mmCIF file of C-alpha atoms in Angstrom:
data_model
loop_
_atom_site.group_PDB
_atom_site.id
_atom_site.type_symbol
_atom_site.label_atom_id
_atom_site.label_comp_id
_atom_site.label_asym_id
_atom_site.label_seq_id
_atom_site.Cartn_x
_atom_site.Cartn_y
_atom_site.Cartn_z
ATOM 1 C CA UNK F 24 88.871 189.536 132.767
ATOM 2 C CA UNK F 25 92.927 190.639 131.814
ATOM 3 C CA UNK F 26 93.823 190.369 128.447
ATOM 4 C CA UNK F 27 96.021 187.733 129.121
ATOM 5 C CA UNK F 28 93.938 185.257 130.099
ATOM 6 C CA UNK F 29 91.176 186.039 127.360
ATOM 7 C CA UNK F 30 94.171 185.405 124.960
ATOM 8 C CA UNK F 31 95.045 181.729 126.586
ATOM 9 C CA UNK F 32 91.231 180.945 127.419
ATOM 10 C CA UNK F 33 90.719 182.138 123.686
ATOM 11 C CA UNK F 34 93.558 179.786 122.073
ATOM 12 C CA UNK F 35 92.386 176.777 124.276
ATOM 13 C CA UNK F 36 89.124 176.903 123.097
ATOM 14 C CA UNK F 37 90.097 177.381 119.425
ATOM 15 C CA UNK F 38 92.785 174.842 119.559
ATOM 16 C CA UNK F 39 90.526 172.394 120.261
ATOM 17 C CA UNK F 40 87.802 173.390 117.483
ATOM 18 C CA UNK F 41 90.217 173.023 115.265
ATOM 19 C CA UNK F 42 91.520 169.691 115.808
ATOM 20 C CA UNK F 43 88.299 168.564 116.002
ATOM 21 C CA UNK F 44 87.367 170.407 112.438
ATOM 22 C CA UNK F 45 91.034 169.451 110.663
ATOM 23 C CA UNK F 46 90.464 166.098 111.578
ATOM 24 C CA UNK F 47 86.974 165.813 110.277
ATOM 25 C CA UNK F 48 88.443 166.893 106.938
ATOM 26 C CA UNK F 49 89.744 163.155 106.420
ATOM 27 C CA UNK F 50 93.048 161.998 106.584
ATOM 28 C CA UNK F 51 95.738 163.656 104.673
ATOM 29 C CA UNK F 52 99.131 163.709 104.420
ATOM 30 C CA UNK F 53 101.038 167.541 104.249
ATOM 31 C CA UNK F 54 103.032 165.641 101.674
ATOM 32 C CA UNK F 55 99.803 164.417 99.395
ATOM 33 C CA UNK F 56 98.086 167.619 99.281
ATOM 34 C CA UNK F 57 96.573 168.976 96.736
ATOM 35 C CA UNK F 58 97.441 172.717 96.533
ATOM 36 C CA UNK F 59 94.239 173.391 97.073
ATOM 37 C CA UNK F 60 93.974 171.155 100.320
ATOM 38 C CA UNK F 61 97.108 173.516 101.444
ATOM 39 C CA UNK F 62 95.438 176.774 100.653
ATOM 40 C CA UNK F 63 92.754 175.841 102.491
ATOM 41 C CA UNK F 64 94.411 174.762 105.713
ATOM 42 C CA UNK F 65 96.323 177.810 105.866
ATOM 43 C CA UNK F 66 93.537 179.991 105.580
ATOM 44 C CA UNK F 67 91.823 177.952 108.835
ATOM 45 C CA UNK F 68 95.077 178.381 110.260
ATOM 46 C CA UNK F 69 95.008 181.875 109.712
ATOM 47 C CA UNK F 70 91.537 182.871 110.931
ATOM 48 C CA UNK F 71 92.562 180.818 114.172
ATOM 49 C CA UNK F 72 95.419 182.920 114.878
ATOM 50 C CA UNK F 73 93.629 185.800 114.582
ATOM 51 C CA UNK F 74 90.818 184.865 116.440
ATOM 52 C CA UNK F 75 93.140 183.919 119.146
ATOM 53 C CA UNK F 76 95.284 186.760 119.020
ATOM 54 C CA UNK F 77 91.495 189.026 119.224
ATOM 55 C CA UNK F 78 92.616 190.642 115.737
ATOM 56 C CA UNK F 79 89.282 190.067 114.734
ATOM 57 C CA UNK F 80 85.898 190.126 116.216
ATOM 58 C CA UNK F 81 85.179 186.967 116.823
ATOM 59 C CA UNK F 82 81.545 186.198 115.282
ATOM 60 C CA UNK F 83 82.809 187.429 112.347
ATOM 61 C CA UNK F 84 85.973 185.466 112.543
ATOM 62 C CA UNK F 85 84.211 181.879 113.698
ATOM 63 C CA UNK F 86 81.712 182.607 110.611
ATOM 64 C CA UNK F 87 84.960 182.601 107.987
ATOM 65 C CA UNK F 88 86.092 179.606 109.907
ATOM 66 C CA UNK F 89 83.165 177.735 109.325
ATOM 67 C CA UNK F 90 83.102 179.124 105.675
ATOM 68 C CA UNK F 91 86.460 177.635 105.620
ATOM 69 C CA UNK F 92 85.609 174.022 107.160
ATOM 70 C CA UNK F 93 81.608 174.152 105.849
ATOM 71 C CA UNK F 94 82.598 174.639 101.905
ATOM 72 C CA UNK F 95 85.675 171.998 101.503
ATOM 73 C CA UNK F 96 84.006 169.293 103.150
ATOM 74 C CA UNK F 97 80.882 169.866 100.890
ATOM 75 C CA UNK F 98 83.601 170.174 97.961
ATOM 76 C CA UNK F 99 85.020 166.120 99.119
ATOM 77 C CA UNK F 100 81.830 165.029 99.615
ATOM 78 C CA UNK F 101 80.593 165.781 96.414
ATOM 79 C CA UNK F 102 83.785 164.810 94.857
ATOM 80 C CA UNK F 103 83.456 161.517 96.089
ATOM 81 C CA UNK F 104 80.193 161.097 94.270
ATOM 82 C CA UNK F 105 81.341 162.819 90.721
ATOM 83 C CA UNK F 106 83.701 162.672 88.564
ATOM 84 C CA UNK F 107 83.598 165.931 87.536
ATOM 85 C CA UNK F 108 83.302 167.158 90.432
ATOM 86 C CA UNK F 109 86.333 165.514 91.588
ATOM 87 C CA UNK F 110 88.304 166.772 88.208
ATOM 88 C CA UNK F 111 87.434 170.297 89.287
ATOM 89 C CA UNK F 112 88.165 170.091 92.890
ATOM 90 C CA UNK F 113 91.778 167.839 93.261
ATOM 91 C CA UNK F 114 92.304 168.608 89.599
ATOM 92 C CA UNK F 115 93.361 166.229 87.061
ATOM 93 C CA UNK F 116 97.004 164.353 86.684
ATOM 94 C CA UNK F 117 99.267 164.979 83.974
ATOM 95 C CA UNK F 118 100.463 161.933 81.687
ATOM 96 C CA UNK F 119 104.157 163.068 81.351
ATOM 97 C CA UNK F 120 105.872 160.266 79.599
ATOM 98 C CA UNK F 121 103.889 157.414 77.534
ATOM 99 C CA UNK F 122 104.414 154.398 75.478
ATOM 100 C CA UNK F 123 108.460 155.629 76.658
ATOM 101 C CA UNK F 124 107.946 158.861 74.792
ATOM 102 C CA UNK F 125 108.354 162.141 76.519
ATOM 103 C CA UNK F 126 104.925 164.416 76.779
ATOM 104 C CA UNK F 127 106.002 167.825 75.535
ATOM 105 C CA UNK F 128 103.095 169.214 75.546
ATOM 106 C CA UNK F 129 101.850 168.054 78.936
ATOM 107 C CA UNK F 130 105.305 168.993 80.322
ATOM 108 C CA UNK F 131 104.698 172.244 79.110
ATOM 109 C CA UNK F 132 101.090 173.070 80.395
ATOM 110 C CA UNK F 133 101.934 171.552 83.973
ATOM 111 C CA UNK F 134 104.824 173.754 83.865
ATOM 112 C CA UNK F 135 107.572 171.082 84.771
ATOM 113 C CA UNK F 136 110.825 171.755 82.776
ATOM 114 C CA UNK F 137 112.838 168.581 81.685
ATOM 115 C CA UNK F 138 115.012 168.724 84.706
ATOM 116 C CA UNK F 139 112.255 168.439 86.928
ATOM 117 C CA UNK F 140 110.972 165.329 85.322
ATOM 118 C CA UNK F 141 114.823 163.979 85.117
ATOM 119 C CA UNK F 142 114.533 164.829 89.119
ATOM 120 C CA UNK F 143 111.620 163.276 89.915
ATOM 121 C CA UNK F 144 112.271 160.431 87.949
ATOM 122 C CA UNK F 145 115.665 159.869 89.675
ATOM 123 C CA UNK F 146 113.873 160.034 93.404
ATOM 124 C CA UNK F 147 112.049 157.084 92.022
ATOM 125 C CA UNK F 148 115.203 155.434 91.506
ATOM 126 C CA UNK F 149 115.064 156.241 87.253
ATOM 127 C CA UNK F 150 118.059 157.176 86.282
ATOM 128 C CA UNK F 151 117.531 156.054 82.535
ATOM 129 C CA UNK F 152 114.491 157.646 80.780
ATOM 130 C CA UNK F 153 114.367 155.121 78.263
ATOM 131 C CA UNK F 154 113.409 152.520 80.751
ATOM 132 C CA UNK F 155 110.265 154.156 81.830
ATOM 133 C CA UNK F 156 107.314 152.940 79.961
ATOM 134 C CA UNK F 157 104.847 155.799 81.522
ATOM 135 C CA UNK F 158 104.656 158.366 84.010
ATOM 136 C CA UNK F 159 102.210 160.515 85.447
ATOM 137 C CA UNK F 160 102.141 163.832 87.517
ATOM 138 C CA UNK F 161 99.791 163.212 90.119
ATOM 139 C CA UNK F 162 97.633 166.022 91.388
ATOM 140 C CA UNK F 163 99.687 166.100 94.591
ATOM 141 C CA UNK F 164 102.614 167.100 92.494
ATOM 142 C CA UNK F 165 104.129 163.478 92.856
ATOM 143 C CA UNK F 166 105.565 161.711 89.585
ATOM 144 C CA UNK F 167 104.612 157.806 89.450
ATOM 145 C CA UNK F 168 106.196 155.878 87.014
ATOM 146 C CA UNK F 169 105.803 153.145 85.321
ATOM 147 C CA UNK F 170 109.221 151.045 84.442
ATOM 148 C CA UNK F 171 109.207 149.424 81.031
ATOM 149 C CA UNK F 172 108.480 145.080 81.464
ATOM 150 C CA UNK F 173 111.576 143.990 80.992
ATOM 151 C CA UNK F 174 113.196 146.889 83.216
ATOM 152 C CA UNK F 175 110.626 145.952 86.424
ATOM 153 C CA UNK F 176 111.642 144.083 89.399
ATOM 154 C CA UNK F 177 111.292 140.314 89.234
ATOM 155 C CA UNK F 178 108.637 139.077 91.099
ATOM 156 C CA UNK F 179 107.809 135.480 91.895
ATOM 157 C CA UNK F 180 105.631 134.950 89.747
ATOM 158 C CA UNK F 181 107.691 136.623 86.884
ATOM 159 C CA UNK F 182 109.899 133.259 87.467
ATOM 160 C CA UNK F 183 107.106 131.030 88.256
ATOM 161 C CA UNK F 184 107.963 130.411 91.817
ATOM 162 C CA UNK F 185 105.781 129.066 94.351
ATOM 163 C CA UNK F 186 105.377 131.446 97.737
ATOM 164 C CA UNK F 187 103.040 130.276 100.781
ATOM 165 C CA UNK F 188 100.823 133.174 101.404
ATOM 166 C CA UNK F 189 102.006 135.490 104.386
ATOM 167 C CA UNK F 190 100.066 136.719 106.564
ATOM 168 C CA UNK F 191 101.500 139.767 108.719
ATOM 169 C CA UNK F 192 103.194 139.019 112.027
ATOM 170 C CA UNK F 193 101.413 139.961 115.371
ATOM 171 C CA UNK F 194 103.599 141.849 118.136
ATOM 172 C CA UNK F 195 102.811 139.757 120.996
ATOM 173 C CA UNK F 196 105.276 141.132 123.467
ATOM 174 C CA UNK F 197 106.341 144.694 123.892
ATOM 175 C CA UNK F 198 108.574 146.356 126.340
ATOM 176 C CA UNK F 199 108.158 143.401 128.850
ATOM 177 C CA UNK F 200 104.418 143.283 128.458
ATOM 178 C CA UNK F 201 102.678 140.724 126.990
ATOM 179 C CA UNK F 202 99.802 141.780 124.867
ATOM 180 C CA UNK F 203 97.320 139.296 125.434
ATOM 181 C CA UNK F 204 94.391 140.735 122.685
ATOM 182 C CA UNK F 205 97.501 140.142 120.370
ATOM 183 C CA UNK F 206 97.818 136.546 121.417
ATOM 184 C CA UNK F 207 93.960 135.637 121.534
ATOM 185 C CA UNK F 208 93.636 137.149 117.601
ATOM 186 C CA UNK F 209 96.196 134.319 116.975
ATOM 187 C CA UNK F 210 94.413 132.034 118.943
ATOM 188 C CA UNK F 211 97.508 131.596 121.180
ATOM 189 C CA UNK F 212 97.688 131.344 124.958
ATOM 190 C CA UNK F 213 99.696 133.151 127.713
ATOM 191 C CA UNK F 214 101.044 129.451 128.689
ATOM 192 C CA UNK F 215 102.376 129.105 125.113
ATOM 193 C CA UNK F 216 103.968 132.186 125.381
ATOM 194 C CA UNK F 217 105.546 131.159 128.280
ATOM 195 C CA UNK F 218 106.760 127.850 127.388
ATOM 196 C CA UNK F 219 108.284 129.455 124.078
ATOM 197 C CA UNK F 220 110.103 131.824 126.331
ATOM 198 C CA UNK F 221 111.420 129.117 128.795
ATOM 199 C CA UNK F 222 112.512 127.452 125.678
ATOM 200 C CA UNK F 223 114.452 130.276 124.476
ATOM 201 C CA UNK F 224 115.554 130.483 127.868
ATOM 202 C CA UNK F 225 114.500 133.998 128.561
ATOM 203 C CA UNK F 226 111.659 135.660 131.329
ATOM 204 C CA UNK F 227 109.306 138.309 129.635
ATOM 205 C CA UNK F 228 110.525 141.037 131.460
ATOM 206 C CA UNK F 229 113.707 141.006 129.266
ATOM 207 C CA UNK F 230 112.170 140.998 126.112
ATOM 208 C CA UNK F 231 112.378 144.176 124.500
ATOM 209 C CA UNK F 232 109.552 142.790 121.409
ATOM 210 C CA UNK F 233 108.402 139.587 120.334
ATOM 211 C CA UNK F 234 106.568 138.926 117.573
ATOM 212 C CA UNK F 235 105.046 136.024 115.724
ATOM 213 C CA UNK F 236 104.771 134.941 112.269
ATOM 214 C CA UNK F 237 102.505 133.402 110.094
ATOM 215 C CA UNK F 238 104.040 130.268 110.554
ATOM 216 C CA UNK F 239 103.315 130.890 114.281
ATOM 217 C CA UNK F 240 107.034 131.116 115.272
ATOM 218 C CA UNK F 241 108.421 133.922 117.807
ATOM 219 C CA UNK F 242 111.070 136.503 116.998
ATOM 220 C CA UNK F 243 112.255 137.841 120.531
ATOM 221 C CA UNK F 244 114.352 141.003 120.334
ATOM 222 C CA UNK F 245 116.257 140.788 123.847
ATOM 223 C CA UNK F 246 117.002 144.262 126.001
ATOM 224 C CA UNK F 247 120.102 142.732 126.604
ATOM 225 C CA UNK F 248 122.127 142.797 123.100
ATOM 226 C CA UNK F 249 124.931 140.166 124.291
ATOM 227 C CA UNK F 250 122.477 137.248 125.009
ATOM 228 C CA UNK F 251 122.324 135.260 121.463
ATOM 229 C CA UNK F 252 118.205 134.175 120.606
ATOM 230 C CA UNK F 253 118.256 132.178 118.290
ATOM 231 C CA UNK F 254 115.880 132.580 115.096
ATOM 232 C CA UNK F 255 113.542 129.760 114.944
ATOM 233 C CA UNK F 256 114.729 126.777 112.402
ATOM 234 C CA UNK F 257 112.364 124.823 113.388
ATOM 235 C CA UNK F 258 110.623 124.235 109.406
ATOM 236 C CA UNK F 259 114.188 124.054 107.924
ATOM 237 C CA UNK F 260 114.971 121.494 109.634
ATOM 238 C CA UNK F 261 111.625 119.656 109.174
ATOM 239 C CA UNK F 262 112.032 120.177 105.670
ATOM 240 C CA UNK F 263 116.034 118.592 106.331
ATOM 241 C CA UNK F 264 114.434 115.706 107.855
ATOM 242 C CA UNK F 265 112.185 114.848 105.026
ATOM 243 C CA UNK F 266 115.001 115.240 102.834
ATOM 244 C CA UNK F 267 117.094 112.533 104.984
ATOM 245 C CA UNK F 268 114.075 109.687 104.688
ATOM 246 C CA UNK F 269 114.074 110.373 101.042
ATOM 247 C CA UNK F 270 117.749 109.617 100.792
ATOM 248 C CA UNK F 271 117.330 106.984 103.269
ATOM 249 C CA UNK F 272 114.731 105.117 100.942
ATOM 250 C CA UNK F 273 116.953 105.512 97.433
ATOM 251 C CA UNK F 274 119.611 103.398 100.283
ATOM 252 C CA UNK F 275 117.154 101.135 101.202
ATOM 253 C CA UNK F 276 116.487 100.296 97.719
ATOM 254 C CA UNK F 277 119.863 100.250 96.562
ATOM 255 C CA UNK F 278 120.517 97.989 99.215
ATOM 256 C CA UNK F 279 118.108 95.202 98.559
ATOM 257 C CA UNK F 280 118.318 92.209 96.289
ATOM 258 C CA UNK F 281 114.356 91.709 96.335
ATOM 259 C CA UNK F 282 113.037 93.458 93.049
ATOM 260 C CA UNK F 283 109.547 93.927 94.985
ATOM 261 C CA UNK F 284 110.956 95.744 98.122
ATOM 262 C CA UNK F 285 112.860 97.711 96.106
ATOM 263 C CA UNK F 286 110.514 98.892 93.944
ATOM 264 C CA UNK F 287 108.213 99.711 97.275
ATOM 265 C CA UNK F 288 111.388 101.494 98.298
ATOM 266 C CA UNK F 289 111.329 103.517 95.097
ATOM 267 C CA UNK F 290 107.438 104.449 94.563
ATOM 268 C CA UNK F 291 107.627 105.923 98.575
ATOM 269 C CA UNK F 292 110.868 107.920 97.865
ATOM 270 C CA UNK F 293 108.811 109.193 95.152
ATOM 271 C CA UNK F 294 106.159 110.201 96.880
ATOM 272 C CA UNK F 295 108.635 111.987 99.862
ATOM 273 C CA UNK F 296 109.624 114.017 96.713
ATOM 274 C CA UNK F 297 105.811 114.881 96.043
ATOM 275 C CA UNK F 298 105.693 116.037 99.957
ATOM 276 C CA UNK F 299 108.836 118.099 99.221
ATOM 277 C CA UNK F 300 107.941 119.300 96.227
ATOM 278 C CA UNK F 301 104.216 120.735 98.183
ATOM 279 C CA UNK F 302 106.580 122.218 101.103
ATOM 280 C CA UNK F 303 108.918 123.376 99.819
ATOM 281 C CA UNK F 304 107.494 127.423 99.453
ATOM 282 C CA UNK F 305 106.201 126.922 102.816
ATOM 283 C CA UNK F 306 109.168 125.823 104.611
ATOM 284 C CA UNK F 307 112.468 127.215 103.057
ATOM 285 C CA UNK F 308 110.928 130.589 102.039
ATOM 286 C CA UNK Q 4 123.511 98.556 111.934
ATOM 287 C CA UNK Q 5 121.391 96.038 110.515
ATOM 288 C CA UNK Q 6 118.272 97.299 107.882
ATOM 289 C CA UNK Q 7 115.901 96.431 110.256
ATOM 290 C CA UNK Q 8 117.605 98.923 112.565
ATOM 291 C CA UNK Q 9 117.869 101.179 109.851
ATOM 292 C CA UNK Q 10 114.253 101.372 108.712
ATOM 293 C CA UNK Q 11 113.245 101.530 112.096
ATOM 294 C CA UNK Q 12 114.985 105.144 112.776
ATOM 295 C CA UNK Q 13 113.828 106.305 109.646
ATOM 296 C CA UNK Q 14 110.335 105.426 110.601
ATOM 297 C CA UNK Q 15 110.519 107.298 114.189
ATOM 298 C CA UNK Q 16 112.099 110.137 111.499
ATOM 299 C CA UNK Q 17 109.267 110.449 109.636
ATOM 300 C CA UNK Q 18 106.774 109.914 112.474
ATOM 301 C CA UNK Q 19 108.668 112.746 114.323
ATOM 302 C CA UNK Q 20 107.851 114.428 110.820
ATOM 303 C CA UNK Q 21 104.292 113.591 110.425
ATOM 304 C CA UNK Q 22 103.566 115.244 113.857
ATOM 305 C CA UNK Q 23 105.125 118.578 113.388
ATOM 306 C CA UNK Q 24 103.431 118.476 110.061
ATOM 307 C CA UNK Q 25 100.042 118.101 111.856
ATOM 308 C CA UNK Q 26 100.885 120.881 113.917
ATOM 309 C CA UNK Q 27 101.259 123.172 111.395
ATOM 310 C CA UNK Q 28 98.187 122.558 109.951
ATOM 311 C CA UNK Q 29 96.861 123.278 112.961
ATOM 312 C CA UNK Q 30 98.197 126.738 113.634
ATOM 313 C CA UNK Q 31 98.545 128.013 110.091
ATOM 314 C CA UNK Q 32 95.886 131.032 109.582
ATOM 315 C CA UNK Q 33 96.257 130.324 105.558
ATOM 316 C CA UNK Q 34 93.539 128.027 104.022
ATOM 317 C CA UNK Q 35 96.004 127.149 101.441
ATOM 318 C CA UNK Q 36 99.021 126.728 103.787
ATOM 319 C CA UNK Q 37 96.939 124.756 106.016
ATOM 320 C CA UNK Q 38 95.783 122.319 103.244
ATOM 321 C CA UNK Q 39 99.585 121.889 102.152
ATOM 322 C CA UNK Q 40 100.473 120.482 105.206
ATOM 323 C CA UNK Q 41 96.945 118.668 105.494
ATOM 324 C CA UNK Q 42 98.413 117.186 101.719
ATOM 325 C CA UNK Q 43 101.792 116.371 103.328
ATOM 326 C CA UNK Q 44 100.515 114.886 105.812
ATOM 327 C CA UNK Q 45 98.074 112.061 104.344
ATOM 328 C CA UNK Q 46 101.343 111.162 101.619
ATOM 329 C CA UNK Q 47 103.696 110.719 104.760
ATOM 330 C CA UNK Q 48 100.986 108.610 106.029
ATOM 331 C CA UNK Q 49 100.683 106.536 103.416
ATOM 332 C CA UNK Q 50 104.625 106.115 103.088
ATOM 333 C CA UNK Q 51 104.513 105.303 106.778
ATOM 334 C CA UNK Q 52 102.270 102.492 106.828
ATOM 335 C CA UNK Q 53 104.326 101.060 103.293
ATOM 336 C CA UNK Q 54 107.613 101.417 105.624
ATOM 337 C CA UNK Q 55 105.860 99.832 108.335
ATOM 338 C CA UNK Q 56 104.871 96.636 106.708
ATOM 339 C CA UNK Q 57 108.123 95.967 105.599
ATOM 340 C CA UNK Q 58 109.232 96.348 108.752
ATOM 341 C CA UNK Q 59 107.278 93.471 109.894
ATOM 342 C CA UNK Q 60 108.462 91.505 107.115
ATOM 343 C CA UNK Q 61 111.778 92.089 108.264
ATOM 344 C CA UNK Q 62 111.271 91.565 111.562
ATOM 345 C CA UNK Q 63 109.421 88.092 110.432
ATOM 346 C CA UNK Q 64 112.494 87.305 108.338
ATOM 347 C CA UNK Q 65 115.015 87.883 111.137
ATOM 348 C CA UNK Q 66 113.430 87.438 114.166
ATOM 349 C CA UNK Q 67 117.197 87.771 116.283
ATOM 350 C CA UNK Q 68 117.072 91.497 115.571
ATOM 351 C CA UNK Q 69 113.871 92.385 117.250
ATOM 352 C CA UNK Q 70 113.536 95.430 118.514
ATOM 353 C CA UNK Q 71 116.851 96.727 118.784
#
């Protein structure tokens, strides 16, 4: 056999091992890596290059890659059943900045200097140390912060709002294709599909993507930009409608000499304000 | 327009209304979104059958506009 195609038969079989072997390692982004998780990769990267290359024998060199797989995997296994053991392995993180006071001491043994916190701080959008409450360095070298109560986002809830739940839209149409597991999960049909299209006036085939809510309306994106779709209105304008019959009563009322029809005119304007009142987070947001 | 004209397109309104609301229910995937609408529903009822009693009564009182 040439040396040349021991090197490629060599680096085919290896590349596969170890995509088989990285991936059994779990899921991990380069960016969330512990620097131990980074040592170790570039160790297995290492041995494979060699290997491939025939710089080393290659029993010896498959034994230090199985070292290499064999010992970290144990490590995450075990980590995942003890604390400790977890501690030792993706060490521990680092409380920087607590109760809005800055960790000196931490700082100093994690060796970050003050412009490094200031830095990560400010890629968290924290320009202003005194509105962080507390921050940690994570053992992936990412700061996570904490903003003081009053400096956080409002939520919804922060201003007592009601929000209907929301589900997370389904892609039902991509490229042209209609993706019919999509539309069974749903517990839509194709005709549906199809007579939401014709009603948008579009075929599928120039639909770039089409997705569905949780309300069960379609978004098309069209291939062709100029054509206008238009966004569905439909619960706006339900909500529009019960607003009219509502003002529609109070005239009604207003209108009639007859104390008794009036007051029926009244209780059921009332109780179109109760149906507003209940649809209103579900329609308009 | 006369009322009884009047009451009788807000009726259709709400009717129109009632069934979209009834849809909903149907195809919402949310328990609690679905019993909102369920909710909506049964009130618009009930204001639909008050609305359409009175428009008997008007329709009793002035028999002429019938139906337009």
């Amino acid at each position: 056999m040439p040396a040349w195609l021991a090197v490629i038969l060599r680096s085919a079989a290896l590349f596969v091992v170890v995509f088989v072997l990285v991936r059994l390692l779990g899921k991990k982004h380069p960016a969330q890596m512990t620097p131990v998780h980074f040592v170790n990769y570039t160790v297995i990267a290492v041995i494979a290059g060699l290997l491939a290359a025939g710089v080393s024998q290659p029993i010896y060199g498959l034994l230090a890659l199985a070292v290499w797989l064999l010992l970290p995997y144990l490590a995450e296994h075990l980590s995942l059943r003890s604390k400790a053991v977890h501690d030792v392995v993706s060490g521990k993180e680092t409380i920087l900045i607590k109760q809005g006071k800055i960790m000196e001491e931490n700082l100093k043994s994690a060796r970050m200097s003050a412009e490094e916190l200031l830095k990560e701080l400010r890629a968290k959008n924290v320009f202003s140390v005194a509105d962080v409450e507390f921050a940690v360095l994570e053992t992936s070298g990412e700061v996570s912060v904490l903003l003081k109560a009053d400096k956080k986002p409002i939520t919804p809830h922060d201003v007592e709002w009601q929000v209907a739940p929301q589900t997370e839209p389904q892609t039902v149409i991509l490229s042209g294709n209609i993706l019919h597991d999509q539309l069974t999960e749903l517990g839509l049909t194709r005709e549906w599909l199809e007579t939401q299209l014709q009603q948008a006036g579009v075929t599928p085939d120039n639909v770039f993507l089409g997705q569905v809510n949780a309300a069960g309306e379609l978004y098309l994106d069209l291939f062709d930009d100029a054509l206008k779709s238009a966004m569905p209105t439909v619960r706006q304008s339900l909500y529009a409608m019960l607003e009219k019959a509502q003002a529609d009563l109070y005239t009604f009322a207003l209108e009639t000499q007859n104390s008794q029809v009036r007051f029926m005119y009244e209780k059921n304007a009332t109780r179109l304000q109760q149906v507003l009142d209940i649809l209103r987070p579900h329609l308009l947001r | 327009m006369t009322v009884g004209a009047q009451v009788r397109q807000t009726v259709a309104a709400l009717k129109g209304s009632r069934a979209t609301l009834r849809l909903y229910a149907e195809h919402s995937r949310h328990e609690e979104t679905r019993s909102a609408y369920r909710q909506a529903f049964d009130i618009v009822s009930a204001v639909l059958s008050d609305l359409e009693k009175r428009l008997q009564e008007i329709e009793h009182e002035e028999p002429q506009y019938k139906g337009n």
